[in-house]
Tab-separated table of C-alpha atoms in Angstrom:
chain	number	residue	atom	x	y	z
G	17	MET	CA	0.871	-23.696	0.222
G	18	MET	CA	3.380	-20.953	-0.339
G	19	SER	CA	5.004	-21.740	2.980
G	20	THR	CA	6.499	-24.984	1.763
G	21	HIS	CA	9.863	-24.366	0.304
G	22	ALA	CA	11.430	-26.082	-2.626
G	23	LYS	CA	15.081	-26.893	-2.586
G	24	ARG	CA	15.290	-26.963	-6.353
G	25	ARG	CA	18.115	-24.861	-7.654
G	26	VAL	CA	17.531	-22.439	-10.463
G	27	SER	CA	19.317	-23.444	-13.592
G	28	ARG	CA	21.651	-20.509	-13.928
G	29	SER	CA	24.740	-20.393	-11.760
G	30	GLN	CA	25.887	-16.960	-10.740
G	31	THR	CA	28.965	-15.921	-8.911
G	32	ALA	CA	28.373	-12.201	-8.825
G	33	PRO	CA	28.042	-10.686	-5.343
G	34	TRP	CA	24.715	-9.427	-4.114
G	35	LEU	CA	23.506	-6.300	-5.739
G	36	LEU	CA	21.589	-4.199	-3.347
G	37	VAL	CA	17.885	-3.985	-3.839
G	38	ALA	CA	17.107	-0.582	-5.225
G	39	ALA	CA	17.505	1.895	-2.405
G	40	LEU	CA	14.630	4.149	-1.572
G	41	GLY	CA	15.635	7.641	-2.580
G	42	GLY	CA	16.869	7.470	-6.111
G	43	ALA	CA	14.849	4.438	-7.012
G	44	LEU	CA	11.653	6.415	-6.978
G	45	ASN	CA	13.054	8.935	-9.362
G	46	PRO	CA	12.076	7.313	-12.644
G	47	THR	CA	15.108	8.706	-14.427
G	48	ALA	CA	17.474	7.256	-11.879
G	49	ALA	CA	15.403	4.132	-11.550
G	50	HIS	CA	15.897	2.885	-15.044
G	51	ALA	CA	19.628	3.017	-14.576
G	52	MET	CA	19.465	0.714	-11.580
G	53	ASP	CA	18.438	-2.464	-13.386
G	54	PRO	CA	19.063	-5.093	-12.150
G	55	SER	CA	18.020	-4.161	-8.635
G	56	PHE	CA	18.476	-7.660	-7.299
G	57	SER	CA	20.573	-10.750	-7.859
G	58	LEU	CA	20.765	-14.395	-7.073
G	59	ASN	CA	23.691	-15.749	-5.089
G	60	SER	CA	25.901	-18.603	-6.216
G	61	GLN	CA	23.343	-21.061	-4.838
G	62	GLY	CA	20.660	-19.571	-7.072
G	63	GLU	CA	18.894	-18.049	-4.084
G	64	LEU	CA	17.233	-14.655	-3.918
G	65	LYS	CA	18.224	-12.453	-1.022
G	66	ARG	CA	15.276	-11.192	0.959
G	67	PRO	CA	14.285	-7.801	-0.426
G	68	VAL	CA	14.432	-4.882	1.973
G	69	GLY	CA	12.734	-1.518	1.970
G	70	TYR	CA	9.766	-2.867	0.050
G	71	ARG	CA	7.247	-1.207	2.373
G	72	GLU	CA	8.388	1.990	0.722
G	73	TRP	CA	7.835	0.604	-2.765
G	74	VAL	CA	4.578	1.147	-4.610
G	75	TYR	CA	1.653	-0.680	-3.089
G	76	VAL	CA	-0.769	-2.086	-5.661
G	77	GLY	CA	-3.481	-3.862	-3.671
G	78	ALA	CA	-4.396	-6.012	-0.679
G	79	PRO	CA	-6.865	-8.881	-0.974
G	80	VAL	CA	-7.957	-10.883	2.033
G	81	THR	CA	-9.227	-14.478	1.960
G	82	PRO	CA	-9.945	-15.247	5.613
G	83	ASN	CA	-10.573	-18.609	7.214
G	84	ASP	CA	-14.107	-17.454	8.102
G	85	LEU	CA	-15.088	-17.525	4.455
G	86	ASN	CA	-13.254	-20.730	3.559
G	87	ASN	CA	-14.597	-23.281	6.019
G	88	GLY	CA	-11.756	-22.547	8.393
G	89	LYS	CA	-9.227	-23.856	5.906
G	90	ALA	CA	-8.279	-20.939	3.697
G	91	PRO	CA	-5.205	-21.677	1.611
G	92	PHE	CA	-4.125	-18.100	2.291
G	93	PRO	CA	-5.918	-17.010	5.471
G	94	GLU	CA	-4.306	-13.590	5.658
G	95	PHE	CA	-4.152	-10.239	3.901
G	96	HIS	CA	-1.694	-10.056	1.033
G	97	ALA	CA	-0.113	-6.633	0.741
G	98	VAL	CA	1.335	-6.474	-2.743
G	99	TYR	CA	4.066	-4.084	-3.892
G	100	ILE	CA	6.036	-3.445	-7.081
G	101	ASP	CA	9.607	-2.176	-7.128
G	102	PRO	CA	9.853	1.482	-8.123
G	103	PRO	CA	11.824	1.146	-11.378
G	104	SER	CA	9.387	-1.485	-12.626
G	105	TRP	CA	6.498	0.744	-11.565
G	106	ALA	CA	7.921	3.550	-13.680
G	107	HIS	CA	8.199	1.144	-16.595
G	108	TRP	CA	4.645	-0.106	-16.071
G	109	LYS	CA	3.278	3.421	-16.119
G	110	LYS	CA	5.043	4.089	-19.377
G	111	THR	CA	4.508	0.823	-21.217
G	112	GLY	CA	1.858	-1.224	-19.430
G	113	GLN	CA	4.279	-4.134	-19.278
G	114	PHE	CA	6.291	-5.841	-16.573
G	115	ARG	CA	9.914	-5.293	-17.460
G	116	GLU	CA	12.860	-7.659	-17.208
G	117	GLY	CA	13.770	-7.573	-13.531
G	118	THR	CA	10.361	-6.756	-12.111
G	119	ILE	CA	9.992	-7.737	-8.467
G	120	LEU	CA	6.561	-8.066	-6.922
G	121	ILE	CA	6.318	-8.508	-3.179
G	122	LYS	CA	3.471	-10.229	-1.391
G	123	GLU	CA	3.695	-9.539	2.308
G	124	LEU	CA	1.457	-11.740	4.427
G	125	VAL	CA	-0.409	-9.892	7.154
G	126	SER	CA	-2.579	-11.735	9.628
G	127	VAL	CA	-6.189	-10.841	10.170
G	128	GLY	CA	-6.157	-8.901	13.417
G	129	SER	CA	-9.327	-7.270	14.650
G	130	LYS	CA	-12.625	-8.185	13.059
G	131	GLU	CA	-14.566	-5.315	14.483
G	132	ALA	CA	-13.804	-1.641	14.879
G	133	ALA	CA	-15.562	1.687	15.155
G	134	SER	CA	-16.108	1.532	11.411
G	135	GLY	CA	-17.951	-1.771	11.532
G	136	LYS	CA	-17.324	-5.466	11.208
G	137	GLY	CA	-14.699	-6.535	8.777
G	138	TYR	CA	-11.064	-7.419	8.490
G	139	PHE	CA	-8.267	-5.312	9.881
G	140	MET	CA	-4.591	-6.012	9.489
G	141	GLY	CA	-2.777	-7.638	12.386
G	142	GLU	CA	0.865	-8.702	12.231
G	143	PHE	CA	3.358	-9.476	9.509
G	144	ILE	CA	3.572	-13.246	9.188
G	145	GLY	CA	5.320	-13.917	5.929
G	146	LEU	CA	6.984	-12.620	2.836
G	147	GLU	CA	6.847	-13.866	-0.740
G	148	ALA	CA	8.335	-12.457	-3.905
G	149	THR	CA	8.194	-13.077	-7.606
G	150	VAL	CA	10.826	-11.966	-10.072
G	151	LYS	CA	10.465	-11.776	-13.832
G	152	SER	CA	13.680	-12.403	-15.668
G	153	ALA	CA	14.223	-14.051	-19.020
G	154	LYS	CA	17.916	-14.038	-18.290
G	155	MET	CA	17.668	-15.826	-14.974
G	156	PHE	CA	14.535	-17.900	-15.437
G	157	PRO	CA	14.375	-18.731	-19.136
G	158	LYS	CA	12.385	-21.895	-18.565
G	159	GLU	CA	9.783	-20.523	-16.152
G	160	PRO	CA	6.371	-19.642	-17.591
G	161	GLY	CA	6.454	-15.950	-18.391
G	162	ASN	CA	9.969	-15.991	-16.916
G	163	TRP	CA	8.506	-15.518	-13.451
G	164	ALA	CA	10.127	-17.337	-10.538
G	165	TYR	CA	8.509	-17.413	-7.109
G	166	PHE	CA	10.249	-17.251	-3.761
G	167	SER	CA	9.030	-17.625	-0.208
G	168	PHE	CA	10.869	-16.119	2.743
G	169	THR	CA	8.130	-17.140	5.147
G	170	SER	CA	9.506	-19.037	8.117
G	171	ALA	CA	7.877	-21.895	9.959
G	172	ASP	CA	7.145	-19.719	12.980
G	173	HIS	CA	5.829	-16.874	10.797
G	174	LYS	CA	7.973	-14.418	12.731
G	175	THR	CA	11.448	-13.958	11.329
G	176	PRO	CA	11.534	-14.299	7.561
G	177	LYS	CA	14.391	-16.200	5.977
G	178	SER	CA	17.316	-14.229	4.645
G	179	THR	CA	17.427	-16.122	1.352
G	180	ALA	CA	15.070	-18.337	-0.625
G	181	SER	CA	15.332	-20.743	-3.513
G	182	ALA	CA	12.850	-20.623	-6.350
G	183	GLN	CA	9.722	-22.674	-5.796
G	184	PRO	CA	8.896	-25.537	-8.148
G	185	THR	CA	7.163	-24.151	-11.208
G	186	ALA	CA	3.840	-25.837	-10.622
G	187	GLU	CA	3.545	-24.730	-7.034
G	188	CYS	CA	2.720	-21.108	-7.747
G	189	ASN	CA	2.418	-20.927	-11.482
G	190	SER	CA	-0.653	-23.090	-11.905
G	191	CYS	CA	-2.941	-20.497	-10.349
G	192	HIS	CA	-1.108	-17.566	-11.882
G	193	GLN	CA	-1.186	-19.081	-15.344
G	194	GLY	CA	-4.806	-20.046	-15.154
G	195	SER	CA	-6.302	-16.971	-13.556
G	196	ALA	CA	-4.058	-13.919	-13.703
G	197	ALA	CA	-5.245	-11.196	-16.032
G	198	GLN	CA	-1.925	-10.149	-17.507
G	199	ASP	CA	1.479	-11.786	-17.718
G	200	TRP	CA	0.878	-14.154	-14.800
G	201	VAL	CA	0.006	-11.201	-12.511
G	202	PHE	CA	-3.421	-10.765	-10.926
G	203	ILE	CA	-3.787	-7.179	-12.054
G	204	GLN	CA	-7.551	-7.577	-11.950
G	205	TYR	CA	-7.258	-7.280	-8.150
G	206	TYR	CA	-4.706	-4.464	-8.156
G	207	PRO	CA	-6.501	-1.246	-9.034
G	208	VAL	CA	-3.363	0.827	-8.623
G	209	LEU	CA	-1.758	-1.081	-11.475
G	210	ARG	CA	-4.845	-0.982	-13.626
G	211	ALA	CA	-5.317	2.751	-13.206
G	212	ALA	CA	-1.703	3.597	-13.992
G	213	LYS	CA	-1.214	1.208	-16.878
G	214	GLY	CA	0.531	2.950	-19.741
G	215	GLY	CA	1.115	2.104	-23.354
G	216	ARG	CA	-2.519	1.783	-24.294
J	28	MET	CA	-20.893	9.280	6.353
J	29	MET	CA	-17.668	10.645	5.028
J	30	SER	CA	-19.341	11.457	1.755
J	31	THR	CA	-21.327	14.343	3.177
J	32	HIS	CA	-19.427	17.528	2.884
J	33	ALA	CA	-19.386	20.378	5.287
J	34	LYS	CA	-19.272	23.881	4.028
J	35	ARG	CA	-17.735	25.182	7.226
J	36	ARG	CA	-14.726	27.299	6.608
J	37	VAL	CA	-11.562	26.691	8.558
J	38	SER	CA	-10.705	29.542	10.838
J	39	ARG	CA	-7.478	30.623	9.243
J	40	SER	CA	-7.590	32.637	6.070
J	41	GLN	CA	-4.704	32.150	3.710
J	42	THR	CA	-3.858	33.908	0.533
J	43	ALA	CA	-0.720	32.026	-0.372
J	44	PRO	CA	-0.854	30.165	-3.679
J	45	TRP	CA	-0.973	26.423	-3.724
J	46	LEU	CA	2.175	24.685	-2.776
J	47	LEU	CA	2.597	21.501	-4.665
J	48	VAL	CA	2.181	18.299	-2.766
J	49	ALA	CA	5.601	16.786	-2.245
J	50	ALA	CA	6.746	15.432	-5.564
J	51	LEU	CA	7.748	11.834	-5.723
J	52	GLY	CA	11.476	11.743	-6.257
J	53	GLY	CA	13.015	13.970	-3.659
J	54	ALA	CA	10.226	13.567	-1.183
J	55	LEU	CA	11.219	10.017	-0.417
J	56	ASN	CA	14.729	11.079	0.365
J	57	PRO	CA	14.392	11.788	4.083
J	58	THR	CA	16.994	14.531	3.945
J	59	ALA	CA	15.216	16.355	1.192
J	60	ALA	CA	11.841	15.501	2.628
J	61	HIS	CA	12.228	17.441	5.814
J	62	ALA	CA	13.012	20.531	3.830
J	63	MET	CA	9.727	20.304	1.957
J	64	ASP	CA	7.393	21.079	4.828
J	65	PRO	CA	4.715	22.220	4.248
J	66	SER	CA	3.860	19.944	1.359
J	67	PHE	CA	0.315	21.229	1.059
J	68	SER	CA	-1.678	24.366	1.568
J	69	LEU	CA	-5.178	25.652	1.905
J	70	ASN	CA	-6.514	28.144	-0.597
J	71	SER	CA	-8.092	31.454	0.326
J	72	GLN	CA	-11.400	29.682	0.905
J	73	GLY	CA	-9.780	27.422	3.462
J	74	GLU	CA	-10.054	24.438	1.154
J	75	LEU	CA	-7.497	21.702	0.698
J	76	LYS	CA	-6.495	20.943	-2.869
J	77	ARG	CA	-6.844	17.300	-3.768
J	78	PRO	CA	-3.508	15.587	-3.146
J	79	VAL	CA	-1.880	13.976	-6.140
J	80	GLY	CA	0.700	11.252	-6.433
J	81	TYR	CA	-0.370	9.666	-3.166
J	82	ARG	CA	-0.416	6.167	-4.667
J	83	GLU	CA	3.352	6.513	-4.630
J	84	TRP	CA	3.389	7.542	-0.980
J	85	VAL	CA	3.894	5.008	1.787
J	86	TYR	CA	1.004	2.639	2.191
J	87	VAL	CA	0.252	1.761	5.812
J	88	GLY	CA	-2.717	-0.591	5.718
J	89	ALA	CA	-6.050	-1.500	4.122
J	90	PRO	CA	-9.023	-2.573	6.224
J	91	VAL	CA	-12.267	-3.706	4.662
J	92	THR	CA	-15.709	-3.519	6.275
J	93	PRO	CA	-18.031	-4.949	3.642
J	94	ASN	CA	-21.794	-4.763	3.496
J	95	ASP	CA	-21.948	-8.568	3.822
J	96	LEU	CA	-20.750	-8.351	7.393
J	97	ASN	CA	-22.799	-5.307	8.367
J	98	ASN	CA	-26.350	-6.292	7.535
J	99	GLY	CA	-26.033	-4.743	4.104
J	100	LYS	CA	-25.595	-1.303	5.635
J	101	ALA	CA	-21.913	-0.865	6.292
J	102	PRO	CA	-21.029	2.735	7.080
J	103	PHE	CA	-17.895	2.190	4.977
J	104	PRO	CA	-18.632	-0.712	2.631
J	105	GLU	CA	-15.313	-0.576	0.831
J	106	PHE	CA	-11.603	-1.120	1.292
J	107	HIS	CA	-9.724	1.834	2.725
J	108	ALA	CA	-6.218	2.087	1.339
J	109	VAL	CA	-4.338	4.344	3.728
J	110	TYR	CA	-1.140	6.233	2.904
J	111	ILE	CA	1.152	8.675	4.687
J	112	ASP	CA	3.111	11.409	2.901
J	113	PRO	CA	6.813	10.589	2.582
J	114	PRO	CA	8.294	13.407	4.698
J	115	SER	CA	5.923	12.564	7.545
J	116	TRP	CA	6.799	8.886	7.152
J	117	ALA	CA	10.476	9.762	7.564
J	118	HIS	CA	9.591	11.734	10.685
J	119	TRP	CA	7.463	8.881	12.041
J	120	LYS	CA	10.300	6.400	11.587
J	121	LYS	CA	12.617	8.686	13.490
J	122	THR	CA	10.347	9.934	16.262
J	123	GLY	CA	7.220	7.795	16.420
J	124	GLN	CA	5.126	10.943	16.150
J	125	PHE	CA	2.970	12.551	13.504
J	126	ARG	CA	4.652	15.810	12.631
J	127	GLU	CA	3.109	19.195	11.918
J	128	GLY	CA	1.877	18.908	8.353
J	129	THR	CA	1.255	15.172	8.272
J	130	ILE	CA	-1.173	14.142	5.537
J	131	LEU	CA	-2.869	10.777	5.687
J	132	ILE	CA	-4.824	9.603	2.667
J	133	LYS	CA	-7.718	7.204	2.786
J	134	GLU	CA	-8.571	6.041	-0.708
J	135	LEU	CA	-11.881	4.244	-0.993
J	136	VAL	CA	-11.764	1.122	-3.149
J	137	SER	CA	-14.900	-0.852	-3.867
J	138	VAL	CA	-15.137	-4.538	-3.131
J	139	GLY	CA	-14.703	-6.168	-6.512
J	140	SER	CA	-14.485	-9.917	-6.757
J	141	LYS	CA	-15.412	-12.052	-3.779
J	142	GLU	CA	-13.869	-15.226	-5.064
J	143	ALA	CA	-10.617	-15.992	-6.799
J	144	ALA	CA	-8.176	-18.835	-7.306
J	145	SER	CA	-6.909	-18.151	-3.795
J	146	GLY	CA	-10.305	-18.639	-2.173
J	147	LYS	CA	-13.309	-16.643	-1.068
J	148	GLY	CA	-12.672	-13.218	0.292
J	149	TYR	CA	-12.515	-9.607	-0.700
J	150	PHE	CA	-10.580	-8.293	-3.664
J	151	MET	CA	-10.206	-4.672	-4.597
J	152	GLY	CA	-12.428	-3.326	-7.357
J	153	GLU	CA	-12.496	0.321	-8.398
J	154	PHE	CA	-11.499	3.619	-6.829
J	155	ILE	CA	-14.654	5.261	-5.537
J	156	GLY	CA	-13.544	8.009	-3.232
J	157	LEU	CA	-10.760	9.925	-1.602
J	158	GLU	CA	-10.431	11.289	1.918
J	159	ALA	CA	-7.571	13.024	3.639
J	160	THR	CA	-6.667	14.221	7.092
J	161	VAL	CA	-4.077	16.874	7.825
J	162	LYS	CA	-2.466	17.574	11.173
J	163	SER	CA	-1.537	21.195	11.638
J	164	ALA	CA	-1.511	23.228	14.807
J	165	LYS	CA	-0.969	26.303	12.677
J	166	MET	CA	-3.945	25.756	10.430
J	167	PHE	CA	-6.303	23.862	12.700
J	168	PRO	CA	-5.575	25.106	16.216
J	169	LYS	CA	-9.073	24.307	17.449
J	170	GLU	CA	-9.409	20.802	16.026
J	171	PRO	CA	-8.810	17.879	18.390
J	172	GLY	CA	-5.205	16.855	17.971
J	173	ASN	CA	-5.053	19.556	15.284
J	174	TRP	CA	-6.367	17.070	12.745
J	175	ALA	CA	-8.800	18.313	10.097
J	176	TYR	CA	-10.623	15.902	7.807
J	177	PHE	CA	-11.438	16.408	4.148
J	178	SER	CA	-13.485	14.419	1.668
J	179	PHE	CA	-12.947	14.656	-2.059
J	180	THR	CA	-15.438	11.884	-2.736
J	181	SER	CA	-18.005	12.920	-5.312
J	182	ALA	CA	-21.660	11.977	-5.429
J	183	ASP	CA	-21.120	9.651	-8.371
J	184	HIS	CA	-18.012	8.107	-6.782
J	185	LYS	CA	-16.138	8.544	-10.035
J	186	THR	CA	-14.376	11.874	-10.363
J	187	PRO	CA	-13.117	13.164	-7.038
J	188	LYS	CA	-13.522	16.849	-6.270
J	189	SER	CA	-10.583	19.115	-6.890
J	190	THR	CA	-10.904	20.866	-3.528
J	191	ALA	CA	-12.586	20.132	-0.210
J	192	SER	CA	-13.474	22.086	2.901
J	193	ALA	CA	-12.773	20.669	6.325
J	194	GLN	CA	-15.530	18.478	7.714
J	195	PRO	CA	-17.310	19.464	10.921
J	196	THR	CA	-15.238	18.346	13.879
J	197	ALA	CA	-17.712	15.822	15.209
J	198	GLU	CA	-18.255	14.089	11.897
J	199	CYS	CA	-14.939	12.266	11.797
J	200	ASN	CA	-13.330	13.037	15.090
J	201	SER	CA	-15.758	11.221	17.328
J	202	CYS	CA	-14.609	7.806	16.159
J	203	HIS	CA	-10.982	8.822	15.881
J	204	GLN	CA	-10.940	10.335	19.352
J	205	GLY	CA	-12.694	7.410	20.947
J	206	SER	CA	-10.955	4.511	19.267
J	207	ALA	CA	-7.687	5.446	17.593
J	208	ALA	CA	-4.587	4.102	19.282
J	209	GLN	CA	-2.318	7.103	18.893
J	210	ASP	CA	-2.899	10.762	18.176
J	211	TRP	CA	-6.331	10.218	16.611
J	212	VAL	CA	-4.852	7.731	14.117
J	213	PHE	CA	-5.872	4.071	13.996
J	214	ILE	CA	-2.331	2.782	14.068
J	215	GLN	CA	-3.568	-0.439	15.624
J	216	TYR	CA	-4.793	-1.398	12.138
J	217	TYR	CA	-1.719	-0.164	10.277
J	218	PRO	CA	1.096	-2.667	10.817
J	219	VAL	CA	3.467	-0.738	8.575
J	220	LEU	CA	3.289	2.223	10.951
J	221	ARG	CA	3.563	0.070	14.044
J	222	ALA	CA	6.590	-1.816	12.779
J	223	ALA	CA	8.478	1.304	11.729
J	224	LYS	CA	7.643	3.457	14.738
J	225	GLY	CA	10.742	5.201	16.000
J	226	GLY	CA	11.586	7.060	19.154
J	227	ARG	CA	10.872	4.204	21.514
């Protein structure tokens, strides 16, 4: 489960202060965006500060794996709204690769209504968790693909944590390594990424 | 069905050339954004030009109403990825209202995989259609809530149309008027809008 949190410290100690996550305005200007790397940082405890403003980043897809379809015991019983940070989006469009410093957000959204005027189905309810993955050879040289995974989801699923340590490698990576279509990312389920992929 | 297209002309004739849909960079700067109204226009035939760049707008939610759950005959058997244009998003955050000139996009995305490493569910497949609604008292004074609805979805679900006429009022409005939580918009299914709503 992504909601269990590892206390393992990442190997690299950093003393630099927080760098703000790329702010909205300029970050979506590709020219400005490239100058803003890195758009995040770890604190001296090796923790990632909870990203902000990500609902204004570029949304790439939203799978849902509800309890109904998993014998009431879905490992991830909610919608996952997935976003990429704007500078990394600009890079992806140009090169088709996830750059050093890419941040992908997975916001957990509960299944709300299951029936609406448009029919039976799954409709988003409330925000119940926040996960992030960061690709950085500098910061995570030993992680597969240099991706580290962080969970800000709190036990009550209401107020996300302000910081998170990297999860143990096996906890998230095993599925990503075995099943993700490119560079540990499930782009096969993210049509926005597939359609915009550059460098081909 | 949203894929049937009305030939009805909107009542207001306009001869102004196209105005480009708000470009990405400046549009997400709220200060600049407000200056960009209107970010769209109708042509002299009363048609809306297909919006571009909307996958970099602000995503608000993605319901899915698959055939599986609707006796194989879902009226909308796909995911709907819904976006709001950036200047109207800035206005929504400030006021909690949809401003004159709001454009909401509903991109139709087929159900792709139904099973993944994360469990059984619904995963996005391919883009198969594009719908939009525009709120404008100036352009659509007789439409309920001043919302007009447009479908760019093509018969083959591959290449969306470059322009679209407004749909007949009843075709889309009946559900929106009867069931949408605010101003003919289904904000009850769009947690991003609900969470950011200003003016309360």
